[in-house]
Short mmCIF file of N, CA and C in Angstrom, two decimals:
data_model
loop_
_atom_site.label_atom_id
_atom_site.label_comp_id
_atom_site.label_asym_id
_atom_site.label_seq_id
_atom_site.Cartn_x
_atom_site.Cartn_y
_atom_site.Cartn_z
N UNK A 49 54.03 35.50 2.44
CA UNK A 49 53.20 34.74 2.98
C UNK A 49 52.27 34.33 2.32
N UNK A 50 51.46 32.87 2.29
CA UNK A 50 50.76 32.25 0.85
C UNK A 50 49.91 31.35 1.60
N UNK A 51 48.76 31.26 1.24
CA UNK A 51 47.56 30.55 1.75
C UNK A 51 47.14 29.48 0.90
N UNK A 52 47.45 28.38 1.30
CA UNK A 52 47.22 27.14 0.40
C UNK A 52 45.74 26.39 0.67
N UNK A 53 44.64 26.20 -0.13
CA UNK A 53 43.76 25.39 0.93
C UNK A 53 44.13 23.87 0.58
N UNK A 54 43.52 23.20 1.75
CA UNK A 54 44.15 21.78 1.93
C UNK A 54 42.40 21.23 2.13
N UNK A 55 42.50 20.23 1.46
CA UNK A 55 41.05 19.69 1.50
C UNK A 55 41.26 17.98 1.93
N UNK A 56 40.50 17.51 2.64
CA UNK A 56 40.51 16.19 2.97
C UNK A 56 39.57 15.37 2.29
N UNK A 57 39.89 14.07 1.84
CA UNK A 57 38.62 13.32 1.03
C UNK A 57 38.57 12.11 1.59
N UNK A 58 38.93 11.77 2.83
CA UNK A 58 38.43 10.59 3.29
C UNK A 58 38.36 8.98 2.51
N UNK A 59 39.39 8.79 1.79
CA UNK A 59 39.73 7.85 1.03
C UNK A 59 39.45 7.81 -0.55
N UNK A 60 39.24 9.02 -1.14
CA UNK A 60 38.67 9.43 -2.21
C UNK A 60 39.85 10.32 -2.73
N UNK A 61 40.85 10.54 -2.43
CA UNK A 61 42.19 10.97 -2.80
C UNK A 61 42.54 10.71 -4.13
N UNK A 62 43.19 9.48 -4.55
CA UNK A 62 43.05 9.08 -5.66
C UNK A 62 42.24 9.54 -6.90
N UNK A 63 40.92 9.50 -6.84
CA UNK A 63 39.76 9.70 -7.23
C UNK A 63 40.14 11.27 -7.37
N UNK A 64 39.86 11.78 -6.81
CA UNK A 64 40.03 13.53 -6.58
C UNK A 64 41.24 14.06 -7.57
N UNK A 65 41.97 13.49 -7.52
CA UNK A 65 43.44 13.90 -7.81
C UNK A 65 43.07 13.72 -9.76
N UNK A 66 43.04 12.52 -9.98
CA UNK A 66 42.08 12.32 -11.27
C UNK A 66 41.47 12.97 -12.07
N UNK A 67 40.25 13.46 -11.04
CA UNK A 67 39.45 14.17 -11.35
C UNK A 67 39.75 15.94 -11.82
N UNK A 68 40.65 16.08 -10.64
CA UNK A 68 41.51 17.65 -10.83
C UNK A 68 42.31 17.85 -12.01
N UNK A 69 42.72 16.54 -12.26
CA UNK A 69 43.63 16.77 -13.61
C UNK A 69 42.95 17.12 -14.55
N UNK A 70 41.89 15.97 -14.84
CA UNK A 70 41.26 16.19 -16.00
C UNK A 70 40.28 17.51 -16.06
N UNK A 71 39.98 18.06 -15.08
CA UNK A 71 38.92 19.42 -15.07
C UNK A 71 39.86 20.51 -14.84
N UNK A 72 40.66 20.39 -14.44
CA UNK A 72 41.59 21.77 -14.05
C UNK A 72 43.18 21.73 -14.93
N UNK A 73 43.26 20.24 -15.25
CA UNK A 73 44.97 20.60 -15.55
C UNK A 73 45.71 20.34 -14.49
N UNK A 74 45.08 19.76 -13.19
CA UNK A 74 45.98 19.57 -12.14
C UNK A 74 47.28 18.67 -12.21
N UNK A 75 48.50 19.05 -12.06
CA UNK A 75 49.46 18.37 -12.03
C UNK A 75 50.29 17.80 -10.41
N UNK A 76 50.19 16.54 -10.10
CA UNK A 76 50.63 16.61 -9.07
C UNK A 76 52.39 16.69 -8.69
N UNK A 77 52.86 17.18 -7.92
CA UNK A 77 53.89 17.90 -7.77
C UNK A 77 54.49 17.03 -6.70
N UNK A 78 53.61 16.51 -5.75
CA UNK A 78 54.30 15.78 -4.84
C UNK A 78 53.09 15.00 -4.11
N UNK A 79 53.43 13.40 -3.93
CA UNK A 79 52.79 12.43 -3.29
C UNK A 79 53.03 11.83 -2.57
N UNK A 80 52.61 11.54 -1.45
CA UNK A 80 53.12 10.65 -0.17
C UNK A 80 52.09 9.63 0.75
N UNK A 81 52.14 8.38 0.86
CA UNK A 81 51.01 7.58 1.24
C UNK A 81 51.43 7.36 2.59
N UNK A 82 50.45 6.84 3.36
CA UNK A 82 50.48 6.96 4.77
C UNK A 82 51.49 5.37 5.17
N UNK A 83 51.50 4.64 4.21
CA UNK A 83 52.33 3.52 4.48
C UNK A 83 54.05 3.93 4.44
N UNK A 84 54.51 4.94 3.85
CA UNK A 84 55.51 5.51 3.89
C UNK A 84 56.02 6.34 4.75
N UNK A 85 55.31 6.67 5.90
CA UNK A 85 55.69 7.13 6.77
C UNK A 85 56.57 6.34 7.93
N UNK A 86 57.26 6.66 8.86
CA UNK A 86 58.11 5.98 9.80
C UNK A 86 56.80 5.44 10.73
N UNK A 87 56.96 4.26 11.03
CA UNK A 87 56.18 3.45 12.28
C UNK A 87 55.78 4.06 13.05
N UNK A 88 56.89 4.80 13.89
CA UNK A 88 56.90 5.74 15.21
C UNK A 88 55.82 7.33 14.75
N UNK A 89 55.95 7.58 13.80
CA UNK A 89 55.58 8.72 13.33
C UNK A 89 53.73 9.06 13.51
N UNK A 90 53.50 10.02 14.22
CA UNK A 90 51.96 10.22 14.58
C UNK A 90 51.45 10.70 13.27
N UNK A 91 51.97 10.68 12.15
CA UNK A 91 51.36 10.85 10.80
C UNK A 91 50.98 9.55 10.12
N UNK A 92 51.01 8.45 10.79
CA UNK A 92 50.63 7.48 10.10
C UNK A 92 49.34 6.96 10.61
N UNK A 93 48.30 7.76 10.49
CA UNK A 93 46.92 7.52 10.90
C UNK A 93 45.97 7.37 9.96
N UNK A 94 46.01 7.14 8.83
CA UNK A 94 45.26 6.83 7.74
C UNK A 94 45.49 5.42 7.27
N UNK A 95 44.36 5.25 5.96
CA UNK A 95 44.78 3.81 5.70
C UNK A 95 46.02 4.05 4.79
N UNK A 96 46.71 2.33 5.05
CA UNK A 96 48.20 2.26 4.44
C UNK A 96 48.42 2.87 3.09
N UNK A 97 47.20 2.44 2.28
CA UNK A 97 47.26 2.70 0.60
C UNK A 97 47.18 4.16 0.53
N UNK A 98 46.40 4.82 1.48
CA UNK A 98 45.78 6.42 1.58
C UNK A 98 46.92 6.96 1.07
N UNK A 99 46.11 8.07 0.53
CA UNK A 99 47.66 9.23 0.52
C UNK A 99 47.39 10.49 1.54
N UNK A 100 48.67 10.47 2.30
CA UNK A 100 48.84 11.40 3.25
C UNK A 100 48.92 12.74 3.02
N UNK A 101 49.51 13.00 1.86
CA UNK A 101 49.36 14.50 1.53
C UNK A 101 50.02 14.46 0.31
N UNK A 102 49.43 15.15 -0.54
CA UNK A 102 49.62 15.72 -2.05
C UNK A 102 49.69 16.83 -2.43
N UNK A 103 50.42 17.67 -3.32
CA UNK A 103 50.28 18.54 -3.66
C UNK A 103 50.03 18.86 -5.04
N UNK A 104 48.99 19.72 -5.67
CA UNK A 104 48.45 19.89 -6.75
C UNK A 104 48.84 20.96 -7.18
N UNK A 105 49.41 21.22 -8.59
CA UNK A 105 49.69 22.41 -9.17
C UNK A 105 48.62 22.79 -9.92
N UNK A 106 48.09 23.91 -9.68
CA UNK A 106 46.64 24.19 -10.75
C UNK A 106 47.21 25.77 -11.20
N UNK A 107 47.37 26.04 -12.40
CA UNK A 107 47.88 27.30 -12.94
C UNK A 107 49.12 27.97 -11.93
N UNK A 108 49.07 29.24 -11.49
CA UNK A 108 49.88 29.28 -10.38
C UNK A 108 49.79 29.20 -8.95
N UNK A 109 48.88 28.14 -8.70
CA UNK A 109 48.06 27.77 -7.53
C UNK A 109 48.68 26.68 -6.89
N UNK A 110 48.47 26.10 -5.37
CA UNK A 110 48.54 24.81 -5.05
C UNK A 110 47.55 24.72 -4.71
N UNK A 111 47.10 23.22 -4.29
CA UNK A 111 46.10 22.75 -3.74
C UNK A 111 46.61 21.53 -3.10
N UNK A 112 46.37 21.40 -1.69
CA UNK A 112 46.90 20.12 -0.58
C UNK A 112 45.65 19.26 -0.56
N UNK A 113 45.90 18.07 -1.15
CA UNK A 113 44.85 16.98 -0.65
C UNK A 113 45.66 15.97 0.12
N UNK A 114 44.56 15.26 0.76
CA UNK A 114 44.61 13.91 1.56
C UNK A 114 43.43 13.14 1.98
N UNK A 115 43.73 12.29 2.02
CA UNK A 115 42.67 10.90 2.37
C UNK A 115 42.26 11.55 4.07
N UNK A 116 43.26 12.37 4.87
CA UNK A 116 43.10 12.31 6.30
C UNK A 116 43.17 11.49 6.97
N UNK A 117 42.72 11.86 8.34
CA UNK A 117 42.87 10.88 9.45
C UNK A 117 41.93 10.41 9.83
N UNK A 118 40.91 10.04 9.13
CA UNK A 118 39.62 9.42 9.56
C UNK A 118 38.83 10.37 9.92
N UNK A 119 38.54 11.48 10.14
CA UNK A 119 37.55 12.17 10.95
C UNK A 119 36.80 12.97 9.67
N UNK A 120 35.65 12.69 10.02
CA UNK A 120 34.99 13.39 9.05
C UNK A 120 34.43 14.74 9.08
N UNK A 121 35.18 15.43 7.79
CA UNK A 121 35.09 17.13 8.04
C UNK A 121 34.45 17.35 6.78
N UNK A 122 33.52 18.48 7.02
CA UNK A 122 32.64 19.05 5.85
C UNK A 122 33.05 20.49 5.64
N UNK A 123 32.81 21.19 4.63
CA UNK A 123 33.39 22.52 4.14
C UNK A 123 32.09 23.16 4.38
N UNK A 124 32.29 24.17 5.15
CA UNK A 124 31.22 25.01 5.60
C UNK A 124 31.29 26.60 5.28
N UNK A 125 30.80 27.22 4.70
CA UNK A 125 31.04 28.84 4.24
C UNK A 125 32.49 29.45 3.89
N UNK A 126 32.80 28.19 3.15
CA UNK A 126 34.09 28.42 1.85
C UNK A 126 33.87 27.95 0.76
N UNK A 127 34.46 28.58 -0.44
CA UNK A 127 34.35 28.04 -1.81
C UNK A 127 35.58 28.40 -2.32
N UNK A 128 36.39 27.52 -3.03
CA UNK A 128 37.53 27.64 -4.05
C UNK A 128 37.16 28.65 -4.84
N UNK A 129 37.76 29.67 -5.21
CA UNK A 129 37.69 30.65 -6.18
C UNK A 129 38.42 30.49 -7.44
N UNK A 130 37.90 29.94 -9.10
CA UNK A 130 38.85 30.09 -9.68
C UNK A 130 38.73 30.99 -10.78
N UNK A 131 39.86 31.83 -11.28
CA UNK A 131 39.71 32.82 -12.13
C UNK A 131 40.35 32.41 -13.14
N UNK A 132 39.44 32.67 -14.42
CA UNK A 132 39.83 32.02 -15.80
C UNK A 132 40.18 33.10 -16.86
N UNK A 133 40.91 32.77 -17.92
CA UNK A 133 41.10 33.85 -19.08
C UNK A 133 40.05 34.23 -19.90
N UNK A 134 39.03 33.06 -19.92
CA UNK A 134 37.91 33.71 -21.05
C UNK A 134 36.83 32.84 -20.65
N UNK A 135 35.68 33.47 -21.52
CA UNK A 135 34.37 32.90 -21.05
C UNK A 135 34.18 31.39 -21.45
N UNK A 136 35.19 30.80 -22.50
CA UNK A 136 35.15 29.54 -23.11
C UNK A 136 35.67 28.65 -22.46
N UNK A 137 36.99 28.97 -21.39
CA UNK A 137 37.75 28.29 -20.58
C UNK A 137 36.68 28.01 -19.18
N UNK A 138 36.07 29.12 -18.90
CA UNK A 138 35.20 29.05 -17.86
C UNK A 138 34.04 28.22 -17.66
N UNK A 139 33.26 28.30 -18.94
CA UNK A 139 32.03 27.02 -19.36
C UNK A 139 32.85 25.79 -19.45
N UNK A 140 33.80 25.46 -19.99
CA UNK A 140 34.74 24.01 -19.73
C UNK A 140 35.05 23.74 -18.17
N UNK A 141 35.57 24.69 -17.51
CA UNK A 141 35.94 24.02 -16.29
C UNK A 141 34.80 24.12 -15.43
N UNK A 142 33.92 24.87 -15.28
CA UNK A 142 32.73 24.72 -14.75
C UNK A 142 31.78 23.58 -14.89
N UNK A 143 31.90 23.01 -16.38
CA UNK A 143 31.16 22.26 -16.63
C UNK A 143 31.87 20.53 -16.43
N UNK A 144 33.05 20.77 -16.31
CA UNK A 144 33.85 19.79 -16.09
C UNK A 144 33.73 19.31 -14.24
N UNK A 145 33.76 20.64 -13.60
CA UNK A 145 33.75 20.34 -12.13
C UNK A 145 32.25 19.78 -11.59
N UNK A 146 31.36 20.52 -12.31
CA UNK A 146 30.35 20.22 -12.19
C UNK A 146 29.48 18.61 -12.30
N UNK A 147 30.12 17.69 -13.06
CA UNK A 147 29.88 16.22 -13.38
C UNK A 147 29.88 15.58 -12.15
N UNK A 148 28.30 15.42 -11.54
CA UNK A 148 28.13 14.68 -10.77
C UNK A 148 28.20 15.40 -9.34
N UNK A 149 28.27 16.50 -9.42
CA UNK A 149 28.31 17.58 -8.44
C UNK A 149 26.63 18.26 -8.77
N UNK A 150 26.64 19.45 -8.12
CA UNK A 150 25.60 20.24 -7.83
C UNK A 150 25.61 21.43 -8.07
N UNK A 151 24.98 21.91 -9.06
CA UNK A 151 25.08 23.31 -9.24
C UNK A 151 24.27 24.44 -8.60
N UNK A 152 25.04 25.41 -8.05
CA UNK A 152 23.92 26.32 -7.28
C UNK A 152 23.82 27.45 -7.92
N UNK A 153 24.66 28.02 -8.78
CA UNK A 153 24.34 29.02 -9.59
C UNK A 153 24.67 28.79 -11.11
N UNK A 154 24.17 28.85 -12.40
CA UNK A 154 24.65 28.18 -13.27
C UNK A 154 25.95 29.14 -14.10
N UNK A 155 26.73 28.87 -14.84
CA UNK A 155 27.55 29.86 -15.23
C UNK A 155 27.04 30.70 -16.40
N UNK A 156 27.00 31.84 -15.86
CA UNK A 156 26.34 32.93 -16.77
C UNK A 156 27.00 34.47 -16.72
N UNK A 157 26.55 35.16 -17.47
CA UNK A 157 26.88 36.76 -17.44
C UNK A 157 26.49 37.20 -16.20
N UNK A 158 27.21 37.87 -15.60
CA UNK A 158 26.61 38.58 -14.25
C UNK A 158 27.15 40.12 -14.51
N UNK A 159 26.52 41.07 -14.03
CA UNK A 159 27.12 42.56 -14.07
C UNK A 159 28.53 42.86 -13.54
N UNK A 160 29.24 41.64 -13.21
CA UNK A 160 30.65 42.12 -12.76
C UNK A 160 31.54 41.29 -13.52
N UNK A 161 31.06 40.26 -14.01
CA UNK A 161 31.66 39.55 -15.09
C UNK A 161 31.03 38.66 -16.45
N UNK A 162 31.99 38.31 -17.37
CA UNK A 162 31.44 38.18 -18.52
C UNK A 162 30.72 36.63 -18.18
N UNK A 163 31.31 36.14 -17.18
CA UNK A 163 30.86 34.42 -16.73
C UNK A 163 31.02 34.36 -14.98
N UNK A 164 30.09 33.76 -14.46
CA UNK A 164 30.43 33.64 -13.22
C UNK A 164 29.09 32.10 -12.86
N UNK A 165 29.72 31.08 -12.42
CA UNK A 165 28.64 30.40 -11.97
C UNK A 165 29.53 29.59 -10.45
N UNK A 166 28.61 29.11 -9.70
CA UNK A 166 29.06 28.28 -8.42
C UNK A 166 28.47 27.02 -8.18
N UNK A 167 29.17 26.03 -7.89
CA UNK A 167 28.81 24.41 -7.68
C UNK A 167 29.65 24.08 -6.56
N UNK A 168 28.98 22.90 -6.27
CA UNK A 168 29.77 21.88 -5.23
C UNK A 168 30.17 20.47 -6.15
N UNK A 169 31.34 20.27 -6.00
CA UNK A 169 31.32 18.82 -6.91
C UNK A 169 31.02 17.64 -6.41
N UNK A 170 31.87 16.71 -6.83
CA UNK A 170 31.25 15.57 -6.37
C UNK A 170 31.93 14.97 -5.15
N UNK A 171 32.74 15.67 -4.66
CA UNK A 171 33.49 15.39 -3.35
C UNK A 171 33.07 16.51 -2.31
N UNK A 172 32.10 17.38 -2.15
CA UNK A 172 31.51 17.87 -1.48
C UNK A 172 32.41 19.52 -1.53
N UNK A 173 33.25 19.68 -2.47
CA UNK A 173 34.02 20.95 -2.37
C UNK A 173 33.11 22.11 -3.27
N UNK A 174 33.03 23.28 -2.72
CA UNK A 174 32.04 24.34 -3.33
C UNK A 174 33.42 25.15 -4.17
N UNK A 175 32.93 25.41 -5.45
CA UNK A 175 33.75 26.12 -6.41
C UNK A 175 32.65 27.35 -6.72
N UNK A 176 33.55 28.27 -7.20
CA UNK A 176 32.99 29.67 -7.62
C UNK A 176 33.92 29.92 -9.01
N UNK A 177 33.63 29.87 -10.21
CA UNK A 177 34.27 30.02 -11.54
C UNK A 177 34.13 31.54 -11.89
N UNK A 178 34.81 32.07 -12.35
CA UNK A 178 34.78 33.46 -12.55
C UNK A 178 35.77 34.02 -13.56
N UNK A 179 34.90 34.43 -14.88
CA UNK A 179 36.05 34.94 -16.01
C UNK A 179 35.58 36.55 -15.81
N UNK A 180 36.29 37.38 -15.26
CA UNK A 180 35.94 38.90 -15.43
C UNK A 180 35.90 39.46 -16.71
N UNK A 181 36.61 39.21 -17.50
CA UNK A 181 36.25 39.62 -19.12
C UNK A 181 36.30 38.74 -20.05
#
């Protein structure tokens, strides 16, 4: 069994894919647009050029993204936690994700980690970046 986060970006999916590529090294392993769905398919509920579904590979994990079905969804009570190899990588990733976002806890040494910080990125996605050693 595996849990994969799926985020809906309401028309900003292409921008997010480029952003997560630069910030996290995310690689697009699958991408399908709404216009490519069969006409009778119920999945064809988004903007024609919009991304119906994309899978991003980030390290050993995947993140699914979509322009969604037009409904406004907000992320509440959930953060995406990312563990990094070293403090320098954590600082770089944290700073990249924080561009045009909101920092709720700066990346800093804590009693449990060499570096930890929390932020909400420009798309409204909450992140926790952790470097244990």
